[in-house]
Amino acid sequence: MKTYSAKPAEIQKKWILIDAKGLVVGRLATLVAMRLRGKHLPTYTPHVDCGDNVIIINAAKVVLTGRKRERKVYHNYTGYIGGIKERTAKSILEGRFPERVVEKAVERMLPRGPLGRQQLGNLRVYAGTEHPHEAQQPATVDVASMNRKNMRAA
């Protein structure tokens, strides 16, 4: 029996919609990263982008467990001497772009390199309930019902 290797022309990409309201960030990110890579499919091929397009809405209403909301720190280096900046998860979630917490969690679960950047391009995260992808007719995935630990009351 020969090993199957998917070709880029053979891949059928689906559109998935996930409502992140009340979901735990890390658990959401693992499921999204798996969908973006295509590891949920029997035709998964490591060197080909065979994952789905994922839309996440209500990213501003995600939940961090424990005391991570106050204690988790995101670092950013400006490139200048002494230019390392720190922001807590709370300040990002209450700031102008709260969806960046979810984006960063998913980004760090994808491989680094050209393929990982291509797969990350298939992710769209929106802080509110509105999104401009109705024409793609995304299928809704209920992450909260997959496991009781996926959902937390804020």
PDB file of C-alpha atoms in Angstrom:
ATOM      1  CA  MET A   1       0.000   0.000   0.000  1.00  0.00           C
ATOM      2  CA  LYS A   2       1.360   3.419  -0.957  1.00  0.00           C
ATOM      3  CA  THR A   3       1.372   6.424   1.329  1.00  0.00           C
ATOM      4  CA  TYR A   4      -1.065   9.103   0.227  1.00  0.00           C
ATOM      5  CA  SER A   5       0.316  12.604  -0.225  1.00  0.00           C
ATOM      6  CA  ALA A   6      -2.157  15.410  -0.921  1.00  0.00           C
ATOM      7  CA  LYS A   7      -1.404  17.781  -3.769  1.00  0.00           C
ATOM      8  CA  PRO A   8      -2.255  21.503  -3.407  1.00  0.00           C
ATOM      9  CA  ALA A   9      -4.656  21.283  -6.387  1.00  0.00           C
ATOM     10  CA  GLU A  10      -6.668  18.430  -4.773  1.00  0.00           C
ATOM     11  CA  ILE A  11      -7.433  20.242  -1.526  1.00  0.00           C
ATOM     12  CA  GLN A  12     -10.987  21.375  -0.754  1.00  0.00           C
ATOM     13  CA  LYS A  13     -10.940  24.132   1.876  1.00  0.00           C
ATOM     14  CA  LYS A  14     -13.997  24.606   4.104  1.00  0.00           C
ATOM     15  CA  TRP A  15     -15.012  27.706   6.050  1.00  0.00           C
ATOM     16  CA  ILE A  16     -15.551  27.261   9.798  1.00  0.00           C
ATOM     17  CA  LEU A  17     -17.195  29.772  12.177  1.00  0.00           C
ATOM     18  CA  ILE A  18     -16.440  29.614  15.912  1.00  0.00           C
ATOM     19  CA  ASP A  19     -18.114  31.758  18.569  1.00  0.00           C
ATOM     20  CA  ALA A  20     -15.461  32.352  21.253  1.00  0.00           C
ATOM     21  CA  LYS A  21     -17.788  33.831  23.878  1.00  0.00           C
ATOM     22  CA  GLY A  22     -16.891  32.269  27.251  1.00  0.00           C
ATOM     23  CA  LEU A  23     -14.337  29.839  25.791  1.00  0.00           C
ATOM     24  CA  VAL A  24     -10.943  29.194  27.384  1.00  0.00           C
ATOM     25  CA  VAL A  25      -8.199  30.707  25.196  1.00  0.00           C
ATOM     26  CA  GLY A  26      -5.743  27.796  25.194  1.00  0.00           C
ATOM     27  CA  ARG A  27      -8.373  25.147  24.496  1.00  0.00           C
ATOM     28  CA  LEU A  28      -9.838  27.239  21.683  1.00  0.00           C
ATOM     29  CA  ALA A  29      -6.385  27.825  20.203  1.00  0.00           C
ATOM     30  CA  THR A  30      -5.512  24.110  20.102  1.00  0.00           C
ATOM     31  CA  LEU A  31      -8.678  23.262  18.199  1.00  0.00           C
ATOM     32  CA  VAL A  32      -8.218  26.177  15.788  1.00  0.00           C
ATOM     33  CA  ALA A  33      -4.536  25.326  15.171  1.00  0.00           C
ATOM     34  CA  MET A  34      -5.489  21.731  14.422  1.00  0.00           C
ATOM     35  CA  ARG A  35      -8.156  22.907  11.930  1.00  0.00           C
ATOM     36  CA  LEU A  36      -5.752  25.379  10.269  1.00  0.00           C
ATOM     37  CA  ARG A  37      -3.107  22.682   9.768  1.00  0.00           C
ATOM     38  CA  GLY A  38      -5.639  20.112   8.535  1.00  0.00           C
ATOM     39  CA  LYS A  39      -4.772  17.478  11.135  1.00  0.00           C
ATOM     40  CA  HIS A  40      -8.464  16.640  11.595  1.00  0.00           C
ATOM     41  CA  LEU A  41      -8.576  15.250   8.045  1.00  0.00           C
ATOM     42  CA  PRO A  42      -7.550  11.725   6.944  1.00  0.00           C
ATOM     43  CA  THR A  43      -5.749  13.319   3.972  1.00  0.00           C
ATOM     44  CA  TYR A  44      -3.407  15.393   6.194  1.00  0.00           C
ATOM     45  CA  THR A  45      -0.039  16.056   4.571  1.00  0.00           C
ATOM     46  CA  PRO A  46       2.611  17.814   6.711  1.00  0.00           C
ATOM     47  CA  HIS A  47       4.197  19.906   3.919  1.00  0.00           C
ATOM     48  CA  VAL A  48       0.937  21.111   2.295  1.00  0.00           C
ATOM     49  CA  ASP A  49      -1.586  23.704   3.511  1.00  0.00           C
ATOM     50  CA  CYS A  50      -4.621  21.399   3.662  1.00  0.00           C
ATOM     51  CA  GLY A  51      -6.442  23.057   6.578  1.00  0.00           C
ATOM     52  CA  ASP A  52      -9.698  24.997   6.705  1.00  0.00           C
ATOM     53  CA  ASN A  53     -10.380  28.726   6.784  1.00  0.00           C
ATOM     54  CA  VAL A  54     -11.394  29.624  10.345  1.00  0.00           C
ATOM     55  CA  ILE A  55     -13.434  32.651  11.451  1.00  0.00           C
ATOM     56  CA  ILE A  56     -13.535  33.456  15.176  1.00  0.00           C
ATOM     57  CA  ILE A  57     -16.115  35.943  16.459  1.00  0.00           C
ATOM     58  CA  ASN A  58     -16.529  37.431  19.963  1.00  0.00           C
ATOM     59  CA  ALA A  59     -12.772  37.167  20.606  1.00  0.00           C
ATOM     60  CA  ALA A  60     -13.032  39.980  23.154  1.00  0.00           C
ATOM     61  CA  LYS A  61     -15.162  37.709  25.386  1.00  0.00           C
ATOM     62  CA  VAL A  62     -12.678  34.844  25.777  1.00  0.00           C
ATOM     63  CA  VAL A  63     -11.711  33.628  29.248  1.00  0.00           C
ATOM     64  CA  LEU A  64      -8.289  33.015  30.768  1.00  0.00           C
ATOM     65  CA  THR A  65      -8.236  30.489  33.622  1.00  0.00           C
ATOM     66  CA  GLY A  66      -6.634  31.045  36.987  1.00  0.00           C
ATOM     67  CA  ARG A  67      -4.908  34.391  37.443  1.00  0.00           C
ATOM     68  CA  LYS A  68      -3.553  34.519  33.890  1.00  0.00           C
ATOM     69  CA  ARG A  69      -5.644  37.583  33.069  1.00  0.00           C
ATOM     70  CA  GLU A  70      -3.551  39.677  35.498  1.00  0.00           C
ATOM     71  CA  ARG A  71      -0.261  37.727  35.437  1.00  0.00           C
ATOM     72  CA  LYS A  72       0.244  36.629  31.813  1.00  0.00           C
ATOM     73  CA  VAL A  73       2.661  39.030  30.132  1.00  0.00           C
ATOM     74  CA  TYR A  74       3.206  39.514  26.403  1.00  0.00           C
ATOM     75  CA  HIS A  75       6.638  40.848  25.412  1.00  0.00           C
ATOM     76  CA  ASN A  76       7.390  42.980  22.370  1.00  0.00           C
ATOM     77  CA  TYR A  77      10.860  44.060  21.292  1.00  0.00           C
ATOM     78  CA  THR A  78      11.081  47.326  19.336  1.00  0.00           C
ATOM     79  CA  GLY A  79      14.561  46.663  17.986  1.00  0.00           C
ATOM     80  CA  TYR A  80      16.224  49.408  20.000  1.00  0.00           C
ATOM     81  CA  ILE A  81      18.444  49.071  23.060  1.00  0.00           C
ATOM     82  CA  GLY A  82      16.251  48.747  26.140  1.00  0.00           C
ATOM     83  CA  GLY A  83      13.217  48.587  23.876  1.00  0.00           C
ATOM     84  CA  ILE A  84      11.453  45.570  25.344  1.00  0.00           C
ATOM     85  CA  LYS A  85       7.807  46.323  26.079  1.00  0.00           C
ATOM     86  CA  GLU A  86       5.481  44.356  28.346  1.00  0.00           C
ATOM     87  CA  ARG A  87       1.693  44.205  28.362  1.00  0.00           C
ATOM     88  CA  THR A  88      -0.552  42.013  30.468  1.00  0.00           C
ATOM     89  CA  ALA A  89      -3.375  39.969  28.973  1.00  0.00           C
ATOM     90  CA  LYS A  90      -5.850  42.167  30.869  1.00  0.00           C
ATOM     91  CA  SER A  91      -4.555  45.359  29.255  1.00  0.00           C
ATOM     92  CA  ILE A  92      -4.748  43.803  25.777  1.00  0.00           C
ATOM     93  CA  LEU A  93      -8.263  42.396  26.289  1.00  0.00           C
ATOM     94  CA  GLU A  94      -9.508  45.754  27.585  1.00  0.00           C
ATOM     95  CA  GLY A  95      -7.590  47.677  24.908  1.00  0.00           C
ATOM     96  CA  ARG A  96      -8.205  48.558  21.292  1.00  0.00           C
ATOM     97  CA  PHE A  97      -7.431  45.138  19.731  1.00  0.00           C
ATOM     98  CA  PRO A  98      -8.620  42.389  22.128  1.00  0.00           C
ATOM     99  CA  GLU A  99      -8.555  39.790  19.340  1.00  0.00           C
ATOM    100  CA  ARG A 100      -4.741  39.754  19.456  1.00  0.00           C
ATOM    101  CA  VAL A 101      -4.770  37.460  22.504  1.00  0.00           C
ATOM    102  CA  VAL A 102      -6.471  34.716  20.466  1.00  0.00           C
ATOM    103  CA  GLU A 103      -4.340  35.414  17.380  1.00  0.00           C
ATOM    104  CA  LYS A 104      -1.123  35.126  19.403  1.00  0.00           C
ATOM    105  CA  ALA A 105      -2.250  31.893  21.090  1.00  0.00           C
ATOM    106  CA  VAL A 106      -3.007  30.271  17.725  1.00  0.00           C
ATOM    107  CA  GLU A 107       0.138  31.668  16.080  1.00  0.00           C
ATOM    108  CA  ARG A 108       2.325  30.092  18.759  1.00  0.00           C
ATOM    109  CA  MET A 109       0.727  26.673  18.157  1.00  0.00           C
ATOM    110  CA  LEU A 110       1.509  26.684  14.437  1.00  0.00           C
ATOM    111  CA  PRO A 111       4.917  25.779  12.991  1.00  0.00           C
ATOM    112  CA  ARG A 112       7.341  28.599  12.279  1.00  0.00           C
ATOM    113  CA  GLY A 113       8.274  29.175   8.658  1.00  0.00           C
ATOM    114  CA  PRO A 114       6.602  29.829   5.310  1.00  0.00           C
ATOM    115  CA  LEU A 115       3.954  27.091   5.685  1.00  0.00           C
ATOM    116  CA  GLY A 116       2.979  28.260   9.189  1.00  0.00           C
ATOM    117  CA  ARG A 117       2.596  31.834   7.960  1.00  0.00           C
ATOM    118  CA  GLN A 118       0.439  30.639   5.075  1.00  0.00           C
ATOM    119  CA  GLN A 119      -1.774  28.641   7.451  1.00  0.00           C
ATOM    120  CA  LEU A 120      -2.067  31.613   9.815  1.00  0.00           C
ATOM    121  CA  GLY A 121      -3.344  33.645   6.871  1.00  0.00           C
ATOM    122  CA  ASN A 122      -6.409  31.365   6.841  1.00  0.00           C
ATOM    123  CA  LEU A 123      -7.421  32.637  10.308  1.00  0.00           C
ATOM    124  CA  ARG A 124      -9.750  35.618  10.731  1.00  0.00           C
ATOM    125  CA  VAL A 125     -10.434  36.891  14.249  1.00  0.00           C
ATOM    126  CA  TYR A 126     -13.040  39.535  15.104  1.00  0.00           C
ATOM    127  CA  ALA A 127     -13.646  41.120  18.516  1.00  0.00           C
ATOM    128  CA  GLY A 128     -17.418  41.462  17.984  1.00  0.00           C
ATOM    129  CA  THR A 129     -20.170  39.384  16.426  1.00  0.00           C
ATOM    130  CA  GLU A 130     -19.969  40.942  12.954  1.00  0.00           C
ATOM    131  CA  HIS A 131     -17.806  39.480  10.182  1.00  0.00           C
ATOM    132  CA  PRO A 132     -17.679  40.077   6.403  1.00  0.00           C
ATOM    133  CA  HIS A 133     -17.566  36.388   5.385  1.00  0.00           C
ATOM    134  CA  GLU A 134     -21.270  35.536   5.057  1.00  0.00           C
ATOM    135  CA  ALA A 135     -20.820  34.871   1.321  1.00  0.00           C
ATOM    136  CA  GLN A 136     -18.557  31.902   2.111  1.00  0.00           C
ATOM    137  CA  GLN A 137     -21.400  30.255   4.114  1.00  0.00           C
ATOM    138  CA  PRO A 138     -19.220  29.097   7.018  1.00  0.00           C
ATOM    139  CA  ALA A 139     -20.243  26.002   8.973  1.00  0.00           C
ATOM    140  CA  THR A 140     -20.630  26.676  12.698  1.00  0.00           C
ATOM    141  CA  VAL A 141     -18.542  24.556  15.072  1.00  0.00           C
ATOM    142  CA  ASP A 142     -19.692  24.430  18.703  1.00  0.00           C
ATOM    143  CA  VAL A 143     -16.437  24.181  20.652  1.00  0.00           C
ATOM    144  CA  ALA A 144     -18.195  24.550  24.026  1.00  0.00           C
ATOM    145  CA  SER A 145     -20.084  21.273  23.609  1.00  0.00           C
ATOM    146  CA  MET A 146     -16.974  19.242  22.691  1.00  0.00           C
ATOM    147  CA  ASN A 147     -15.666  19.194  26.264  1.00  0.00           C
ATOM    148  CA  ARG A 148     -17.023  20.701  29.475  1.00  0.00           C
ATOM    149  CA  LYS A 149     -13.621  22.270  30.224  1.00  0.00           C
ATOM    150  CA  ASN A 150     -13.723  24.348  27.012  1.00  0.00           C
ATOM    151  CA  MET A 151     -16.285  26.750  28.495  1.00  0.00           C
ATOM    152  CA  ARG A 152     -15.926  28.950  31.578  1.00  0.00           C
ATOM    153  CA  ALA A 153     -18.264  31.551  33.000  1.00  0.00           C
ATOM    154  CA  ALA A 154     -16.532  34.923  32.914  1.00  0.00           C
TER     155      ALA A 154
END
